[in-house]
PDB file of C-alpha atoms in Angstrom:
ATOM      1  CA  MET A  30      23.027 -15.398 -18.645  1.00 45.00           C
ATOM      2  CA  ILE A  31      20.443 -12.909 -19.443  1.00 51.00           C
ATOM      3  CA  SER A  32      20.770  -9.760 -16.947  1.00 69.00           C
ATOM      4  CA  ALA A  33      17.651  -8.354 -15.766  1.00 76.00           C
ATOM      5  CA  LEU A  34      18.675  -5.555 -17.530  1.00 80.00           C
ATOM      6  CA  ASP A  35      18.401  -7.427 -20.662  1.00 76.00           C
ATOM      7  CA  THR A  36      14.394  -7.765 -19.447  1.00 83.00           C
ATOM      8  CA  LEU A  37      14.095  -4.483 -20.198  1.00 88.00           C
ATOM      9  CA  THR A  38      12.149  -2.893 -23.131  1.00 91.00           C
ATOM     10  CA  PRO A  39      14.182  -1.321 -25.509  1.00 92.00           C
ATOM     11  CA  ALA A  40      13.169   1.644 -25.050  1.00 93.00           C
ATOM     12  CA  GLN A  41      13.060   1.655 -21.739  1.00 93.00           C
ATOM     13  CA  ARG A  42      16.909   0.465 -22.433  1.00 93.00           C
ATOM     14  CA  ASP A  43      17.650   3.926 -24.493  1.00 95.00           C
ATOM     15  CA  LEU A  44      16.210   5.808 -21.438  1.00 96.00           C
ATOM     16  CA  LEU A  45      17.588   4.690 -19.019  1.00 94.00           C
ATOM     17  CA  ASP A  46      21.460   4.833 -20.735  1.00 93.00           C
ATOM     18  CA  ARG A  47      20.627   8.344 -21.332  1.00 95.00           C
ATOM     19  CA  TRP A  48      19.996   9.121 -17.496  1.00 96.00           C
ATOM     20  CA  LEU A  49      22.245   6.929 -16.026  1.00 94.00           C
ATOM     21  CA  PRO A  50      24.935   6.183 -18.176  1.00 93.00           C
ATOM     22  CA  GLY A  51      27.280   3.391 -17.543  1.00 90.00           C
ATOM     23  CA  ALA A  52      25.374   1.988 -15.037  1.00 91.00           C
ATOM     24  CA  GLU A  53      25.553  -1.097 -13.104  1.00 91.00           C
ATOM     25  CA  LEU A  54      23.010  -3.688 -12.190  1.00 92.00           C
ATOM     26  CA  VAL A  55      23.633  -4.735  -8.442  1.00 92.00           C
ATOM     27  CA  LEU A  56      20.991  -6.334  -7.187  1.00 89.00           C
ATOM     28  CA  ASP A  57      17.335  -7.357  -9.051  1.00 87.00           C
ATOM     29  CA  ARG A  58      14.459  -7.562  -6.359  1.00 83.00           C
ATOM     30  CA  SER A  59      11.718  -7.722  -8.761  1.00 76.00           C
ATOM     31  CA  GLU A  60      10.067 -10.707  -7.066  1.00 69.00           C
ATOM     32  CA  LEU A  61      10.152  -8.528  -3.795  1.00 60.00           C
ATOM     33  CA  HIS A  62       7.508  -6.493  -6.000  1.00 54.00           C
ATOM     34  CA  ARG A  63       3.951  -7.114  -7.979  1.00 58.00           C
ATOM     35  CA  ALA A  64       3.827  -9.384 -10.509  1.00 61.00           C
ATOM     36  CA  GLY A  65       4.180  -7.080 -13.839  1.00 68.00           C
ATOM     37  CA  THR A  66       6.956  -4.768 -11.831  1.00 80.00           C
ATOM     38  CA  THR A  67      10.697  -5.441 -12.334  1.00 87.00           C
ATOM     39  CA  ALA A  68      12.631  -3.348 -10.058  1.00 89.00           C
ATOM     40  CA  LEU A  69      16.157  -2.997 -10.217  1.00 93.00           C
ATOM     41  CA  VAL A  70      19.070  -1.909  -7.439  1.00 94.00           C
ATOM     42  CA  LEU A  71      21.358  -0.284 -10.113  1.00 95.00           C
ATOM     43  CA  SER A  72      24.992   1.674  -9.646  1.00 94.00           C
ATOM     44  CA  ALA A  73      26.525   4.929 -11.391  1.00 91.00           C
ATOM     45  CA  GLY A  74      29.626   6.320  -9.947  1.00 86.00           C
ATOM     46  CA  LYS A  75      28.975   6.618  -6.323  1.00 89.00           C
ATOM     47  CA  ASP A  76      25.501   6.693  -6.215  1.00 92.00           C
ATOM     48  CA  ARG A  77      23.031   3.664  -6.284  1.00 95.00           C
ATOM     49  CA  PHE A  78      20.053   3.897  -7.548  1.00 96.00           C
ATOM     50  CA  LEU A  79      16.463   2.080  -7.690  1.00 95.00           C
ATOM     51  CA  VAL A  80      14.687   1.210 -10.865  1.00 95.00           C
ATOM     52  CA  LYS A  81      11.065   0.361 -11.310  1.00 93.00           C
ATOM     53  CA  THR A  82       9.002  -0.591 -14.684  1.00 92.00           C
ATOM     54  CA  ALA A  83       5.853  -1.823 -15.046  1.00 85.00           C
ATOM     55  CA  ALA A  84       4.206  -3.777 -18.260  1.00 81.00           C
ATOM     56  CA  GLU A  85       1.354  -2.471 -19.853  1.00 78.00           C
ATOM     57  CA  GLY A  86      -1.698  -2.285 -17.494  1.00 72.00           C
ATOM     58  CA  VAL A  87      -0.169  -2.784 -14.221  1.00 74.00           C
ATOM     59  CA  ARG A  88      -1.231   0.750 -12.501  1.00 79.00           C
ATOM     60  CA  HIS A  89       1.579   1.065  -9.403  1.00 86.00           C
ATOM     61  CA  ILE A  90       4.049   2.796 -11.353  1.00 90.00           C
ATOM     62  CA  ASP A  91       1.185   5.244 -12.464  1.00 92.00           C
ATOM     63  CA  ARG A  92       0.796   5.865  -8.644  1.00 94.00           C
ATOM     64  CA  GLU A  93       3.918   5.926  -7.604  1.00 95.00           C
ATOM     65  CA  LEU A  94       4.604   8.372  -9.890  1.00 95.00           C
ATOM     66  CA  ALA A  95       1.609  10.911  -8.914  1.00 96.00           C
ATOM     67  CA  ALA A  96       3.024  10.428  -5.682  1.00 97.00           C
ATOM     68  CA  PHE A  97       6.198  11.196  -6.432  1.00 96.00           C
ATOM     69  CA  ARG A  98       5.215  14.503  -8.372  1.00 95.00           C
ATOM     70  CA  SER A  99       2.543  15.483  -5.870  1.00 96.00           C
ATOM     71  CA  TRP A 100       2.479  13.945  -2.511  1.00 97.00           C
ATOM     72  CA  LEU A 101       5.427  12.954  -0.954  1.00 98.00           C
ATOM     73  CA  ALA A 102       7.641  16.209  -0.448  1.00 97.00           C
ATOM     74  CA  PRO A 103       7.007  15.963   3.587  1.00 97.00           C
ATOM     75  CA  TRP A 104       9.044  12.284   3.199  1.00 98.00           C
ATOM     76  CA  THR A 105      11.563  13.033   0.702  1.00 97.00           C
ATOM     77  CA  GLU A 106      12.594  16.562   1.706  1.00 96.00           C
ATOM     78  CA  ALA A 107      13.006  14.794   5.251  1.00 96.00           C
ATOM     79  CA  GLY A 108      14.893  11.950   3.850  1.00 95.00           C
ATOM     80  CA  ARG A 109      12.358   9.426   4.876  1.00 97.00           C
ATOM     81  CA  ALA A 110      11.598   8.429   1.670  1.00 97.00           C
ATOM     82  CA  PRO A 111      13.419   8.268  -2.263  1.00 97.00           C
ATOM     83  CA  SER A 112      13.498  10.911  -4.544  1.00 97.00           C
ATOM     84  CA  LEU A 113      12.472  10.725  -7.870  1.00 97.00           C
ATOM     85  CA  VAL A 114      15.243  11.397 -10.180  1.00 97.00           C
ATOM     86  CA  GLU A 115      14.223  10.469 -13.519  1.00 96.00           C
ATOM     87  CA  ALA A 116      10.550   9.304 -15.072  1.00 96.00           C
ATOM     88  CA  ASP A 117       8.734   8.497 -17.884  1.00 94.00           C
ATOM     89  CA  ARG A 118       4.961   7.351 -17.528  1.00 92.00           C
ATOM     90  CA  GLU A 119       4.984   6.501 -21.589  1.00 93.00           C
ATOM     91  CA  ALA A 120       7.963   4.053 -21.415  1.00 94.00           C
ATOM     92  CA  ARG A 121       6.306   2.898 -17.821  1.00 93.00           C
ATOM     93  CA  ILE A 122       9.770   3.444 -16.297  1.00 95.00           C
ATOM     94  CA  ILE A 123      10.950   5.976 -13.058  1.00 96.00           C
ATOM     95  CA  VAL A 124      14.432   6.161 -11.579  1.00 97.00           C
ATOM     96  CA  MET A 125      14.810   6.978  -7.983  1.00 97.00           C
ATOM     97  CA  THR A 126      17.327   7.204  -5.286  1.00 97.00           C
ATOM     98  CA  HIS A 127      18.192   4.136  -3.397  1.00 95.00           C
ATOM     99  CA  LEU A 128      17.712   4.375   0.526  1.00 92.00           C
ATOM    100  CA  ASP A 129      19.691   2.689   2.612  1.00 87.00           C
ATOM    101  CA  GLY A 130      18.636   0.510   5.411  1.00 89.00           C
ATOM    102  CA  GLU A 131      17.354  -3.068   5.898  1.00 92.00           C
ATOM    103  CA  PRO A 132      13.747  -4.200   5.280  1.00 91.00           C
ATOM    104  CA  ALA A 133      11.579  -3.666   8.574  1.00 94.00           C
ATOM    105  CA  SER A 134       9.703  -6.878   7.795  1.00 91.00           C
ATOM    106  CA  THR A 135      12.660  -8.523   8.474  1.00 91.00           C
ATOM    107  CA  SER A 136      14.082  -6.636  11.234  1.00 91.00           C
ATOM    108  CA  ALA A 137      14.570  -7.483  14.946  1.00 89.00           C
ATOM    109  CA  ALA A 138      13.868  -3.488  15.258  1.00 86.00           C
ATOM    110  CA  ILE A 139      10.197  -4.357  13.788  1.00 89.00           C
ATOM    111  CA  HIS A 140       9.686  -5.596  17.401  1.00 92.00           C
ATOM    112  CA  ASP A 141      10.342  -2.117  18.798  1.00 94.00           C
ATOM    113  CA  PRO A 142       7.473   0.033  19.483  1.00 96.00           C
ATOM    114  CA  GLU A 143       8.989   3.176  18.883  1.00 97.00           C
ATOM    115  CA  ILE A 144       9.617   2.067  15.037  1.00 96.00           C
ATOM    116  CA  TYR A 145       5.368   2.255  14.842  1.00 98.00           C
ATOM    117  CA  ARG A 146       5.593   5.652  16.576  1.00 98.00           C
ATOM    118  CA  GLN A 147       7.405   7.015  13.981  1.00 98.00           C
ATOM    119  CA  ALA A 148       5.060   5.295  11.152  1.00 98.00           C
ATOM    120  CA  GLY A 149       2.362   6.889  12.974  1.00 98.00           C
ATOM    121  CA  GLU A 150       4.192  10.374  13.136  1.00 98.00           C
ATOM    122  CA  LEU A 151       4.824  10.158   9.179  1.00 98.00           C
ATOM    123  CA  LEU A 152       1.663   8.765   8.402  1.00 98.00           C
ATOM    124  CA  ALA A 153       0.101  11.682  10.024  1.00 98.00           C
ATOM    125  CA  VAL A 154       1.792  14.486   7.986  1.00 98.00           C
ATOM    126  CA  PHE A 155       1.520  12.513   4.789  1.00 98.00           C
ATOM    127  CA  HIS A 156      -2.714  12.259   5.676  1.00 98.00           C
ATOM    128  CA  ASP A 157      -2.594  16.321   6.664  1.00 98.00           C
ATOM    129  CA  GLN A 158      -1.667  17.678   3.565  1.00 98.00           C
ATOM    130  CA  ALA A 159      -4.858  17.783   1.875  1.00 98.00           C
ATOM    131  CA  SER A 160      -8.562  16.383   2.419  1.00 98.00           C
ATOM    132  CA  VAL A 161     -11.780  16.020  -0.123  1.00 98.00           C
ATOM    133  CA  GLU A 162     -15.037  15.328   0.301  1.00 98.00           C
ATOM    134  CA  ASP A 163     -16.494  12.597  -1.649  1.00 98.00           C
ATOM    135  CA  GLU A 164     -20.595  11.198  -1.835  1.00 97.00           C
ATOM    136  CA  ASP A 165     -19.805   8.974  -3.907  1.00 97.00           C
ATOM    137  CA  TYR A 166     -17.248   7.205  -2.842  1.00 97.00           C
ATOM    138  CA  GLU A 167     -19.325   4.931  -0.014  1.00 97.00           C
ATOM    139  CA  PRO A 168     -22.072   3.812  -2.453  1.00 97.00           C
ATOM    140  CA  GLU A 169     -19.356   2.939  -4.976  1.00 97.00           C
ATOM    141  CA  LEU A 170     -17.678   0.885  -2.711  1.00 97.00           C
ATOM    142  CA  ASN A 171     -20.964  -1.379  -1.323  1.00 97.00           C
ATOM    143  CA  GLU A 172     -21.947  -1.744  -4.842  1.00 97.00           C
ATOM    144  CA  ARG A 173     -18.526  -3.324  -5.927  1.00 96.00           C
ATOM    145  CA  ALA A 174     -18.924  -5.492  -2.545  1.00 97.00           C
ATOM    146  CA  LEU A 175     -22.359  -6.483  -3.178  1.00 97.00           C
ATOM    147  CA  ALA A 176     -20.902  -7.661  -6.957  1.00 96.00           C
ATOM    148  CA  TRP A 177     -17.976  -9.296  -5.476  1.00 95.00           C
ATOM    149  CA  LEU A 178     -20.565 -11.800  -3.486  1.00 95.00           C
ATOM    150  CA  ASP A 179     -21.488 -13.847  -5.958  1.00 89.00           C
ATOM    151  CA  GLY A 180     -17.663 -15.066  -6.346  1.00 92.00           C
ATOM    152  CA  THR A 181     -16.858 -15.108  -3.149  1.00 94.00           C
ATOM    153  CA  GLY A 182     -17.877 -19.131  -2.978  1.00 92.00           C
ATOM    154  CA  LEU A 183     -19.146 -18.643   0.804  1.00 94.00           C
ATOM    155  CA  ASP A 184     -22.328 -20.233   1.536  1.00 94.00           C
ATOM    156  CA  ASP A 185     -25.882 -18.919   0.933  1.00 94.00           C
ATOM    157  CA  ASP A 186     -26.856 -18.386   4.313  1.00 95.00           C
ATOM    158  CA  LEU A 187     -23.661 -15.853   5.042  1.00 96.00           C
ATOM    159  CA  VAL A 188     -24.273 -13.936   1.884  1.00 96.00           C
ATOM    160  CA  GLU A 189     -27.407 -13.389   2.611  1.00 96.00           C
ATOM    161  CA  ARG A 190     -26.736 -11.867   5.562  1.00 96.00           C
ATOM    162  CA  LEU A 191     -23.864  -9.863   4.103  1.00 97.00           C
ATOM    163  CA  ARG A 192     -26.336  -8.781   1.487  1.00 97.00           C
ATOM    164  CA  THR A 193     -28.589  -7.638   3.879  1.00 97.00           C
ATOM    165  CA  GLU A 194     -26.199  -5.846   6.205  1.00 96.00           C
ATOM    166  CA  ILE A 195     -24.336  -3.928   3.129  1.00 97.00           C
ATOM    167  CA  THR A 196     -27.627  -2.598   1.730  1.00 97.00           C
ATOM    168  CA  SER A 197     -28.713  -1.172   5.092  1.00 97.00           C
ATOM    169  CA  TRP A 198     -25.602   0.464   5.523  1.00 97.00           C
ATOM    170  CA  PRO A 199     -25.625   4.760   5.286  1.00 95.00           C
ATOM    171  CA  THR A 200     -23.796   6.177   3.139  1.00 95.00           C
ATOM    172  CA  PRO A 201     -22.127   9.367   4.127  1.00 96.00           C
ATOM    173  CA  THR A 202     -20.255  11.547   2.920  1.00 97.00           C
ATOM    174  CA  THR A 203     -16.760  10.695   3.286  1.00 98.00           C
ATOM    175  CA  VAL A 204     -13.470  12.438   3.715  1.00 98.00           C
ATOM    176  CA  LEU A 205     -10.477  11.268   1.529  1.00 98.00           C
ATOM    177  CA  VAL A 206      -7.159  12.477   2.436  1.00 98.00           C
ATOM    178  CA  PRO A 207      -3.845  11.040   0.213  1.00 98.00           C
ATOM    179  CA  THR A 208      -3.108   7.669   1.342  1.00 98.00           C
ATOM    180  CA  HIS A 209      -0.024   5.631   0.890  1.00 98.00           C
ATOM    181  CA  GLY A 210      -1.997   2.232   0.342  1.00 95.00           C
ATOM    182  CA  ASP A 211       0.096  -0.481   2.029  1.00 95.00           C
ATOM    183  CA  TRP A 212       1.041   0.798   5.416  1.00 97.00           C
ATOM    184  CA  GLN A 213       2.930  -1.656   6.544  1.00 96.00           C
ATOM    185  CA  PRO A 214       7.042  -3.113   7.720  1.00 95.00           C
ATOM    186  CA  THR A 215       7.283  -4.527   3.884  1.00 93.00           C
ATOM    187  CA  SER A 216       6.671  -1.102   3.076  1.00 95.00           C
ATOM    188  CA  TRP A 217       9.887   0.137   5.126  1.00 97.00           C
ATOM    189  CA  VAL A 218      12.826   0.163   5.824  1.00 96.00           C
ATOM    190  CA  LEU A 219      15.563   1.084   8.968  1.00 96.00           C
ATOM    191  CA  ASP A 220      18.636   2.914   9.271  1.00 93.00           C
ATOM    192  CA  ASN A 221      19.781   3.286  12.590  1.00 90.00           C
ATOM    193  CA  GLY A 222      16.777   2.968  13.988  1.00 92.00           C
ATOM    194  CA  THR A 223      15.314   5.837  11.677  1.00 96.00           C
ATOM    195  CA  LEU A 224      12.486   4.360   9.493  1.00 97.00           C
ATOM    196  CA  ARG A 225      12.146   5.327   6.119  1.00 97.00           C
ATOM    197  CA  VAL A 226       8.964   4.761   3.680  1.00 97.00           C
ATOM    198  CA  ILE A 227       9.389   2.820   0.027  1.00 94.00           C
ATOM    199  CA  ASP A 228       6.825   1.425  -2.775  1.00 92.00           C
ATOM    200  CA  SER A 229       4.337   3.740  -3.192  1.00 94.00           C
ATOM    201  CA  GLY A 230       2.326   2.079  -5.909  1.00 92.00           C
ATOM    202  CA  ARG A 231      -0.647   1.954  -3.928  1.00 94.00           C
ATOM    203  CA  PHE A 232      -1.132   5.365  -3.685  1.00 97.00           C
ATOM    204  CA  ALA A 233      -4.705   7.015  -3.818  1.00 97.00           C
ATOM    205  CA  PHE A 234      -7.163   9.469  -2.209  1.00 98.00           C
ATOM    206  CA  ARG A 235      -8.581   7.092   0.633  1.00 98.00           C
ATOM    207  CA  PRO A 236     -10.201   7.655   4.268  1.00 98.00           C
ATOM    208  CA  ALA A 237      -7.537   7.842   6.183  1.00 98.00           C
ATOM    209  CA  LEU A 238      -8.404   5.226   8.269  1.00 98.00           C
ATOM    210  CA  TYR A 239      -7.550   2.756   5.269  1.00 97.00           C
ATOM    211  CA  ASP A 240      -3.680   3.146   6.251  1.00 98.00           C
ATOM    212  CA  LEU A 241      -4.542   1.263   9.070  1.00 97.00           C
ATOM    213  CA  SER A 242      -5.635  -1.754   7.970  1.00 95.00           C
ATOM    214  CA  ARG A 243      -3.177  -4.040   7.496  1.00 93.00           C
ATOM    215  CA  LEU A 244      -1.105  -3.129  10.280  1.00 96.00           C
ATOM    216  CA  SER A 245      -4.576  -4.112  12.534  1.00 95.00           C
ATOM    217  CA  ALA A 246      -4.512  -7.155  11.306  1.00 90.00           C
ATOM    218  CA  GLN A 247      -1.574  -7.981  11.411  1.00 91.00           C
ATOM    219  CA  ASP A 248       0.900  -6.077  13.716  1.00 94.00           C
ATOM    220  CA  PHE A 249      -0.935  -4.236  16.428  1.00 96.00           C
ATOM    221  CA  VAL A 250      -3.259  -8.083  16.564  1.00 92.00           C
ATOM    222  CA  ARG A 251       0.492  -9.319  17.774  1.00 92.00           C
ATOM    223  CA  ASN A 252       1.083  -6.986  20.298  1.00 93.00           C
ATOM    224  CA  ASP A 253      -1.071  -3.666  21.305  1.00 93.00           C
ATOM    225  CA  THR A 254       1.800  -1.688  22.352  1.00 97.00           C
ATOM    226  CA  PHE A 255       2.289  -1.464  19.063  1.00 97.00           C
ATOM    227  CA  GLU A 256      -1.244   0.145  18.504  1.00 97.00           C
ATOM    228  CA  LYS A 257      -0.790   2.180  21.422  1.00 97.00           C
ATOM    229  CA  ALA A 258       2.701   3.889  20.062  1.00 98.00           C
ATOM    230  CA  PHE A 259       1.179   4.260  16.551  1.00 98.00           C
ATOM    231  CA  CYS A 260      -1.925   6.657  17.352  1.00 98.00           C
ATOM    232  CA  GLU A 261       0.480   8.777  19.648  1.00 98.00           C
ATOM    233  CA  GLY A 262       2.715   9.331  16.634  1.00 98.00           C
ATOM    234  CA  TYR A 263      -0.578  10.077  14.612  1.00 98.00           C
ATOM    235  CA  GLY A 264      -1.687  11.836  16.913  1.00 98.00           C
ATOM    236  CA  SER A 265      -5.234  10.182  17.404  1.00 97.00           C
ATOM    237  CA  ASP A 266      -7.153   6.836  16.153  1.00 97.00           C
ATOM    238  CA  PRO A 267      -8.887   7.455  12.691  1.00 97.00           C
ATOM    239  CA  ARG A 268     -10.662   4.260  13.031  1.00 97.00           C
ATOM    240  CA  GLU A 269     -14.316   5.406  13.727  1.00 97.00           C
ATOM    241  CA  PRO A 270     -16.115   2.663  14.297  1.00 97.00           C
ATOM    242  CA  GLU A 271     -18.885   2.341  11.855  1.00 97.00           C
ATOM    243  CA  ALA A 272     -16.685   3.345   9.308  1.00 97.00           C
ATOM    244  CA  TRP A 273     -13.931   0.828  10.054  1.00 97.00           C
ATOM    245  CA  HIS A 274     -16.551  -1.849  10.607  1.00 97.00           C
ATOM    246  CA  ARG A 275     -17.662  -1.248   6.596  1.00 97.00           C
ATOM    247  CA  LEU A 276     -14.155  -1.159   5.847  1.00 97.00           C
ATOM    248  CA  GLN A 277     -13.407  -4.601   6.781  1.00 96.00           C
ATOM    249  CA  VAL A 278     -15.999  -6.186   5.694  1.00 97.00           C
ATOM    250  CA  ARG A 279     -15.822  -4.798   2.422  1.00 96.00           C
ATOM    251  CA  ASP A 280     -11.899  -5.868   2.605  1.00 94.00           C
ATOM    252  CA  ALA A 281     -12.750  -9.672   3.947  1.00 95.00           C
ATOM    253  CA  ILE A 282     -15.191  -9.701   0.982  1.00 96.00           C
ATOM    254  CA  SER A 283     -12.722  -8.803  -1.867  1.00 94.00           C
ATOM    255  CA  VAL A 284      -9.944 -11.195  -0.010  1.00 93.00           C
ATOM    256  CA  ALA A 285     -12.573 -13.899  -0.184  1.00 95.00           C
ATOM    257  CA  ALA A 286     -13.543 -13.484  -4.536  1.00 95.00           C
ATOM    258  CA  TRP A 287      -9.827 -13.411  -4.657  1.00 92.00           C
ATOM    259  CA  ALA A 288      -8.847 -16.456  -2.882  1.00 93.00           C
ATOM    260  CA  HIS A 289     -11.942 -18.196  -4.531  1.00 93.00           C
ATOM    261  CA  ARG A 290     -10.793 -17.344  -7.734  1.00 92.00           C
ATOM    262  CA  THR A 291      -7.180 -17.961  -7.382  1.00 92.00           C
ATOM    263  CA  GLY A 292      -8.216 -21.042  -5.392  1.00 93.00           C
ATOM    264  CA  HIS A 293      -6.202 -20.235  -2.177  1.00 92.00           C
ATOM    265  CA  ALA A 294      -8.251 -22.777   0.333  1.00 92.00           C
ATOM    266  CA  GLU A 295      -6.147 -21.101   3.871  1.00 92.00           C
ATOM    267  CA  VAL A 296      -6.968 -17.689   2.579  1.00 91.00           C
ATOM    268  CA  ALA A 297     -10.495 -18.379   2.005  1.00 92.00           C
ATOM    269  CA  ALA A 298     -11.742 -20.373   5.074  1.00 93.00           C
ATOM    270  CA  LEU A 299      -9.964 -17.807   6.545  1.00 91.00           C
ATOM    271  CA  SER A 300     -11.625 -14.764   4.877  1.00 92.00           C
ATOM    272  CA  ARG A 301     -14.910 -17.017   5.966  1.00 94.00           C
ATOM    273  CA  ASP A 302     -14.264 -17.087   9.460  1.00 93.00           C
ATOM    274  CA  THR A 303     -13.126 -13.428   9.744  1.00 93.00           C
ATOM    275  CA  LEU A 304     -17.121 -12.258   7.836  1.00 95.00           C
ATOM    276  CA  THR A 305     -18.791 -14.717  10.257  1.00 94.00           C
ATOM    277  CA  ALA A 306     -17.669 -13.289  13.390  1.00 94.00           C
ATOM    278  CA  LEU A 307     -18.177  -9.853  11.554  1.00 94.00           C
ATOM    279  CA  VAL A 308     -21.749 -10.331  10.168  1.00 93.00           C
ATOM    280  CA  PRO A 309     -23.257 -13.013  13.075  1.00 85.00           C
TER     281      PRO A 309
END
């Protein structure tokens, strides 16, 4: 039987043998990650490590490495995120410490508002590290959304309403901060009630409100106490109404384009309903 380790390139395997000599495969978690990404839990002595590799063209490993090298210290120093052990960007391989705990997305504890309070607290610390102003952020996203409209499969009337609205939007200078990019329970693990962060492969500088998009669409609508607990932990609510509306519209358009391209009819219908509600 072929081991998951045998799927690594010769260069990746040579590096791994040098960094973690004698390491043994414990678990293959690749199916939980994005296409083109390998994620393996290895044991070396008494320690466990998570090894990630990525195929050419998969940008997530570059983003995760950038996050590790410059921005994850507030979490790693507190034991709330894995620490970087070794990495080779050219070979597209990262070795990090393995975090104990259970996936938050499948834990009964995810129904506890305290988890969302911790999520808000951790995110605030991350966002507060830096900020930059960008005059081009909003115009570029608007142009991208307008280009996507032709490939959404939406009816002509809705497309025209969306074009009219997007072209009428103001394009203010935007404050960007370091964002995780996939801030939701699938990116958290829980260890005896303590929330820890994994998977920083979508790291980038964006508006702070971006990191609330998945929680708002999924968890906050299940129970508004989760939203209240999150904002308490974060210290405020960064979702300025007009900017939040623009983000929701652009996100729904991108999802509609993806669903139309890949043939996901249910997702396409949901995106259409979302956009119809946002732009009546």
